[in-house]
PDB file of C-alpha atoms in Angstrom:
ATOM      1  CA  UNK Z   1     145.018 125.884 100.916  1.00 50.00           C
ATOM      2  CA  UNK Z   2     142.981 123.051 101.899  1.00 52.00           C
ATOM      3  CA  UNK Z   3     139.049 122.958 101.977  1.00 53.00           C
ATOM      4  CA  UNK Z   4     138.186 123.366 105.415  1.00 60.00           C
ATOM      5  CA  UNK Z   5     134.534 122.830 105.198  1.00 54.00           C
ATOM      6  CA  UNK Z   6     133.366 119.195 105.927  1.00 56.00           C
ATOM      7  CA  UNK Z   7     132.174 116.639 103.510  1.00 51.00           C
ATOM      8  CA  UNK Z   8     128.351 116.084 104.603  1.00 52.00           C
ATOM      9  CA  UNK Z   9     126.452 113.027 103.807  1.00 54.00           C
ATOM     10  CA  UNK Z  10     123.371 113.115 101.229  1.00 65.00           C
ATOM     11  CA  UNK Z  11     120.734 112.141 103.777  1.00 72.00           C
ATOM     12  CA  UNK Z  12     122.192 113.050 107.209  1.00 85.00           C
ATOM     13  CA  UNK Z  13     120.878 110.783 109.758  1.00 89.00           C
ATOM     14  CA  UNK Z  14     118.048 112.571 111.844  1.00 89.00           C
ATOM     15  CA  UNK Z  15     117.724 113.083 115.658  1.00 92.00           C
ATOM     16  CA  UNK Z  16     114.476 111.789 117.701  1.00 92.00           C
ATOM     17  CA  UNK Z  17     113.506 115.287 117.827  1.00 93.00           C
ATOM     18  CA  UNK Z  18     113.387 115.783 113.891  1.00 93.00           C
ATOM     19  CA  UNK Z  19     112.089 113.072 113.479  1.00 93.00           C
ATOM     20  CA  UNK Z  20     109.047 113.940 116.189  1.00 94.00           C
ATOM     21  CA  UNK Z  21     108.779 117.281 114.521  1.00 94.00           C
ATOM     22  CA  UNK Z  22     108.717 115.675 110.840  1.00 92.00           C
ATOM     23  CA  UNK Z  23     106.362 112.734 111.636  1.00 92.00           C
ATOM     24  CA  UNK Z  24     103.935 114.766 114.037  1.00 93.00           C
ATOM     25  CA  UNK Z  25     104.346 111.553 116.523  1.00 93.00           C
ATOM     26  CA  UNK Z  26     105.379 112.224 119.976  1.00 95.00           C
ATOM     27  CA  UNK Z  27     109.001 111.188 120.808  1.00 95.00           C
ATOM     28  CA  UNK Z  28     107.496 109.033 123.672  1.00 96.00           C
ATOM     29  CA  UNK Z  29     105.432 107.493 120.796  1.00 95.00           C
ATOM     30  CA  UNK Z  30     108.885 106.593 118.778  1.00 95.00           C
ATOM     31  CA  UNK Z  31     110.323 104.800 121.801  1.00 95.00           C
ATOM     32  CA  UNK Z  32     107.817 103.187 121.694  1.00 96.00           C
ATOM     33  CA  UNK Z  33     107.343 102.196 118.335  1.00 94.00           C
ATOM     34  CA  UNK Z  34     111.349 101.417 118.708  1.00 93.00           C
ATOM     35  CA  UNK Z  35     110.453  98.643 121.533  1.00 94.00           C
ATOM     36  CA  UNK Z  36     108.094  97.125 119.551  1.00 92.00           C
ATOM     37  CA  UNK Z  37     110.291  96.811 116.580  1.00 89.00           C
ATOM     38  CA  UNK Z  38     108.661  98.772 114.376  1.00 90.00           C
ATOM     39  CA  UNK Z  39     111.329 101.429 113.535  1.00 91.00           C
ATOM     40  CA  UNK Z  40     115.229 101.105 114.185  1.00 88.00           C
ATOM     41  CA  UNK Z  41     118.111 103.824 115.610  1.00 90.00           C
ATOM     42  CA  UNK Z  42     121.470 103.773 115.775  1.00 87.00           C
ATOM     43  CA  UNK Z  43     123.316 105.652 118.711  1.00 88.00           C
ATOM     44  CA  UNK Z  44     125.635 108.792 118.192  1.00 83.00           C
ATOM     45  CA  UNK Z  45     129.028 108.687 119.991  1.00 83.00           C
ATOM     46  CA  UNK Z  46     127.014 110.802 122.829  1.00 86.00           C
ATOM     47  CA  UNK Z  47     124.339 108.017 123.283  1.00 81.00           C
ATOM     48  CA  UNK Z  48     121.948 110.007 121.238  1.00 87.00           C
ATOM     49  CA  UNK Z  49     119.850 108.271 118.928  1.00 90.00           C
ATOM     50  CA  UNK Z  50     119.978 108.781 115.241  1.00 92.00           C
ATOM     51  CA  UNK Z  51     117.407 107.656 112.524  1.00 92.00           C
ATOM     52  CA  UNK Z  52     117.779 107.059 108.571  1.00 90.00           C
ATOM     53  CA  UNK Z  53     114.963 109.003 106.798  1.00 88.00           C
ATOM     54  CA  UNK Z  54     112.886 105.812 105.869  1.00 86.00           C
ATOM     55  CA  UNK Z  55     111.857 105.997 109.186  1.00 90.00           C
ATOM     56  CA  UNK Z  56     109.317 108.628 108.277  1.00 90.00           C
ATOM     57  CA  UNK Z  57     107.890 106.529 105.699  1.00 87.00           C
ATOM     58  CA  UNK Z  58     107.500 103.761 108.569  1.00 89.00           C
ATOM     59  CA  UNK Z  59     106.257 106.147 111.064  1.00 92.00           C
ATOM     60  CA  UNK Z  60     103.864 107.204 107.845  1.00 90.00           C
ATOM     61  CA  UNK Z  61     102.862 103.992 106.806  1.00 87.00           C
ATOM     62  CA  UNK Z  62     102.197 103.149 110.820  1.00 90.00           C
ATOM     63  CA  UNK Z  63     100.291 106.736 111.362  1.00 92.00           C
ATOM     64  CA  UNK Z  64      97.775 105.773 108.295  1.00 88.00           C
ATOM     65  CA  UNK Z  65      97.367 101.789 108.893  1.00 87.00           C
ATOM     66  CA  UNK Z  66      96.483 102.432 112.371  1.00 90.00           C
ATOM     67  CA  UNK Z  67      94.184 105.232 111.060  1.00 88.00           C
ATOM     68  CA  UNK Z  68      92.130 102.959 109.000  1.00 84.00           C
ATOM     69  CA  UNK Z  69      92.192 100.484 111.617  1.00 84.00           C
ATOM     70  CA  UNK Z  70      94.470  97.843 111.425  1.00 88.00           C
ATOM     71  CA  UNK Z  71      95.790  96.898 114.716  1.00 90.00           C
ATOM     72  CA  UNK Z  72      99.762  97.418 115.677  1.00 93.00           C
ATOM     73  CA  UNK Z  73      99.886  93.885 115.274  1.00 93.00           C
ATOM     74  CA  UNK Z  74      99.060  93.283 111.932  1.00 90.00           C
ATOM     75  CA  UNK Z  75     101.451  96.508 111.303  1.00 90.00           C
ATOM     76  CA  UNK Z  76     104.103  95.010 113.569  1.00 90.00           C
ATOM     77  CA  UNK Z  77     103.626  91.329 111.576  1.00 90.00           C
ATOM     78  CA  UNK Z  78     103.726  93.398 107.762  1.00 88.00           C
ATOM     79  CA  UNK Z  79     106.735  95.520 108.983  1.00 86.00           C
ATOM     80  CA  UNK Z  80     108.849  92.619 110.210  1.00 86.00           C
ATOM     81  CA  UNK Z  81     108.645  91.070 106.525  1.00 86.00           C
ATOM     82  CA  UNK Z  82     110.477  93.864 105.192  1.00 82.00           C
ATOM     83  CA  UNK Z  83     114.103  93.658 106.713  1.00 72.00           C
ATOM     84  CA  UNK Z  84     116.056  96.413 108.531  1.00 67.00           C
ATOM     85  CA  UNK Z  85     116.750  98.756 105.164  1.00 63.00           C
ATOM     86  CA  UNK Z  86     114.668 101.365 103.335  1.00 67.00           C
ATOM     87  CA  UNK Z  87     112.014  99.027 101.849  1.00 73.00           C
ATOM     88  CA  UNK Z  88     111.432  99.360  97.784  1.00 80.00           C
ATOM     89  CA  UNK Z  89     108.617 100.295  96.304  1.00 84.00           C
ATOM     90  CA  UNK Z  90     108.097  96.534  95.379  1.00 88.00           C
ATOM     91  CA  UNK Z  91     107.765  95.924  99.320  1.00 85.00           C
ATOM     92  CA  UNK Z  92     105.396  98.478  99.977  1.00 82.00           C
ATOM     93  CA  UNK Z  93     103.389  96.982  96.875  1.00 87.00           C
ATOM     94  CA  UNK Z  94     103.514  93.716  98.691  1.00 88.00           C
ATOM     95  CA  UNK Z  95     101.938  95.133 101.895  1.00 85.00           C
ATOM     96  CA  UNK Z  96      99.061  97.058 100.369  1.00 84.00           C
ATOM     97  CA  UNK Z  97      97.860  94.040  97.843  1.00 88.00           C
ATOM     98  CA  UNK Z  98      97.971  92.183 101.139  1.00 84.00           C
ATOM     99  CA  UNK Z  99      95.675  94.367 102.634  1.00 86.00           C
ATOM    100  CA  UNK Z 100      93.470  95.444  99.891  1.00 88.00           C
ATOM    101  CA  UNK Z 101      90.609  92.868 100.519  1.00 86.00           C
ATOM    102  CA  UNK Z 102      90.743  93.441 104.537  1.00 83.00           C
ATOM    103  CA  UNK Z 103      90.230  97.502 103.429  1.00 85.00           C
ATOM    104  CA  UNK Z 104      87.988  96.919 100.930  1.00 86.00           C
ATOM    105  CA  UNK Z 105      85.691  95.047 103.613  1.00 82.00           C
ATOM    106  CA  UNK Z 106      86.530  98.023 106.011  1.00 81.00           C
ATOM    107  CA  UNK Z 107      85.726 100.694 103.242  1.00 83.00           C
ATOM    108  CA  UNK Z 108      82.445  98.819 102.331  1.00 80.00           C
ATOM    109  CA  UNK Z 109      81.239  98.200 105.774  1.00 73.00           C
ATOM    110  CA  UNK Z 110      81.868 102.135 106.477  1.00 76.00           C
ATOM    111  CA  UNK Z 111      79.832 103.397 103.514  1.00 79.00           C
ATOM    112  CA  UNK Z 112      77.241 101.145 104.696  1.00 70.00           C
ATOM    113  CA  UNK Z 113      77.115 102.950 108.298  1.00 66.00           C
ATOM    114  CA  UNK Z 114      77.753 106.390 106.519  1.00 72.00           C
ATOM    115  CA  UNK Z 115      74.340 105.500 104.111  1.00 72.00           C
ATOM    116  CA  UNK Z 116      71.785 103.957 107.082  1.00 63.00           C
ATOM    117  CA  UNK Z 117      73.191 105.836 110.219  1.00 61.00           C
ATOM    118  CA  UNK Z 118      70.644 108.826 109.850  1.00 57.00           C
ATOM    119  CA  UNK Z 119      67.717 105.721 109.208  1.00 56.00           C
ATOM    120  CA  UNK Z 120      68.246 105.730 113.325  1.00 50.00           C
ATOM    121  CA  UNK Z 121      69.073 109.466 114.167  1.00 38.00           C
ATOM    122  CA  UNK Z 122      67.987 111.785 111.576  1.00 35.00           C
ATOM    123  CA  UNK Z 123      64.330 110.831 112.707  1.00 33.00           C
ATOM    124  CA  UNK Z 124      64.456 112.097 115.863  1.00 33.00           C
ATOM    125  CA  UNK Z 125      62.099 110.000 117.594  1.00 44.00           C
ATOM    126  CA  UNK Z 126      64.789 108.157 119.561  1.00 41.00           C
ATOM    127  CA  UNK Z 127      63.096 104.920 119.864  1.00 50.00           C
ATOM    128  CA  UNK Z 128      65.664 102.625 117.894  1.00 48.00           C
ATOM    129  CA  UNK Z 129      62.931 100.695 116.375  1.00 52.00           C
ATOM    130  CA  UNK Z 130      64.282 100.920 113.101  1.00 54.00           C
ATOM    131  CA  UNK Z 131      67.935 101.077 113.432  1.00 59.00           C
ATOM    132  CA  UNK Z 132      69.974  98.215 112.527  1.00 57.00           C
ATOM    133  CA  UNK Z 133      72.939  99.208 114.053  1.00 62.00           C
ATOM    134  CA  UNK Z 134      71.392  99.306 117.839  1.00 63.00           C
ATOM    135  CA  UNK Z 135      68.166  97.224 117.173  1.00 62.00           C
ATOM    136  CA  UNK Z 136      68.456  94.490 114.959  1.00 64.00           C
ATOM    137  CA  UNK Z 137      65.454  92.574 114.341  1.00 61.00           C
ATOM    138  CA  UNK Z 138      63.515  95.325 116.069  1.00 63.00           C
ATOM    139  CA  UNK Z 139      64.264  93.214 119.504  1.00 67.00           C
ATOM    140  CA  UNK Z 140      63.701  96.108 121.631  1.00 62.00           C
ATOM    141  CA  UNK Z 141      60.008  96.449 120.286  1.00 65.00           C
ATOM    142  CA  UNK Z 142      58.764  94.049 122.677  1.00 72.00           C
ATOM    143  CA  UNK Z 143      60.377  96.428 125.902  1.00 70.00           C
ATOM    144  CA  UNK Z 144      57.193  99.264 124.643  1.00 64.00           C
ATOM    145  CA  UNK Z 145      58.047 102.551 123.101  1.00 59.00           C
ATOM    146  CA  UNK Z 146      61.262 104.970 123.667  1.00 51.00           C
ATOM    147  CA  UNK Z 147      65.021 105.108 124.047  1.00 48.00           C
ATOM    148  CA  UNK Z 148      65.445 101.855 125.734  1.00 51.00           C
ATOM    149  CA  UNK Z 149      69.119 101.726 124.842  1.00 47.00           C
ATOM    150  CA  UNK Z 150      69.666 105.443 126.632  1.00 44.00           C
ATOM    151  CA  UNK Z 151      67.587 105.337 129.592  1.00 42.00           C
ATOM    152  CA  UNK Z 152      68.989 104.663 132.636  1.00 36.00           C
ATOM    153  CA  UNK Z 153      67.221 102.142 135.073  1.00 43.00           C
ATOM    154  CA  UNK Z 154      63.388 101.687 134.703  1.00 50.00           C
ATOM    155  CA  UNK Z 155      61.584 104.510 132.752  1.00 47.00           C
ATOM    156  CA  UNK Z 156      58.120 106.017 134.108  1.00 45.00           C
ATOM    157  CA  UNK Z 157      55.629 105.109 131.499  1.00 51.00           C
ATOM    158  CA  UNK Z 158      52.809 107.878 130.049  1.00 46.00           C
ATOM    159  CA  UNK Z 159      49.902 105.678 131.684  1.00 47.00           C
ATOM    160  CA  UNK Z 160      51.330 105.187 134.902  1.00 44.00           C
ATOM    161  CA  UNK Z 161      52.169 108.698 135.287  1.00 40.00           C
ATOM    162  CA  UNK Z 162      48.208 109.676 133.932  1.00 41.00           C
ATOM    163  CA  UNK Z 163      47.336 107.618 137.054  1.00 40.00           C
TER     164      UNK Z 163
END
């Protein structure tokens, strides 16, 4: 009697819908992303389309690099240098030494905001005086005291009011 179950392949090829539900990305998002270049289907005998399961390690390394802040172009630009197949682990070596100094710059300049941010908010006095982020140079000193950078048109000030 012959085997009538069906030979199935090792990685079956997954449809836009797994692959929305396995990536968390909208499938609006992977048309997208398939426009741009950045991932690649194939199309079932029914027009459907059909993904190899390296595209979640795309739509992964795309989620994360956009995340961090590199812009779809620079993603677009480091995908394109890997080919149409499954990249190696070699390839995705490649791409992060390439980046390490850009992140290292990105990581450095966030700890920076993360250690002086609260040198402009945690006091409370909402003048900006000291904060480098808003007030560099303490430029705004010369406008008088108070939340230049939040008030909207000309504020009333204390000794005109007394008047």
């Amino acid at each position: 009697m012959a085997d009538q179950h069906p030979v199935r392949e090792p990685h079956p090829a997954l449809s836009v819908g797994e692959v929305a539900r396995r990536s968390g990305v909208a499938v609006s998002t992977l048309h997208f992303y398939e426009t741009r270049g950045l991932i690649a289907s194939t199309r079932s005998g029914g027009n459907q389309r059909r993904y190899t399961r390296d595209v979640l390690r795309r739509i992964a390394f795309i989620r994360v690099a956009q995340r961090v802040g590199i812009s779809l172009a620079e993603i677009e630009a480091a995908l394109a240098t890997l080919g149409s197949g499954a990249p190696s682990r070699d390839d995705w070596a490649r791409l992060s030494a390439a980046w390490r100094h850009d992140l290292d710059q990105r990581m450095a300049q966030l700890k920076k905001l993360r250690d002086t941010l609260d040198d402009c908010i945690g006091c409370g006095c909402l003048s900006l005086e000291r904060c480098w982020l808003r007030n560099p140079q303490d430029k705004l000193a010369g406008k008088g005291p108070g939340p230049h950078r939040i008030w909207i048109g000309t504020p009333a000030r204390e000794e005109d009011e007394a008047k």
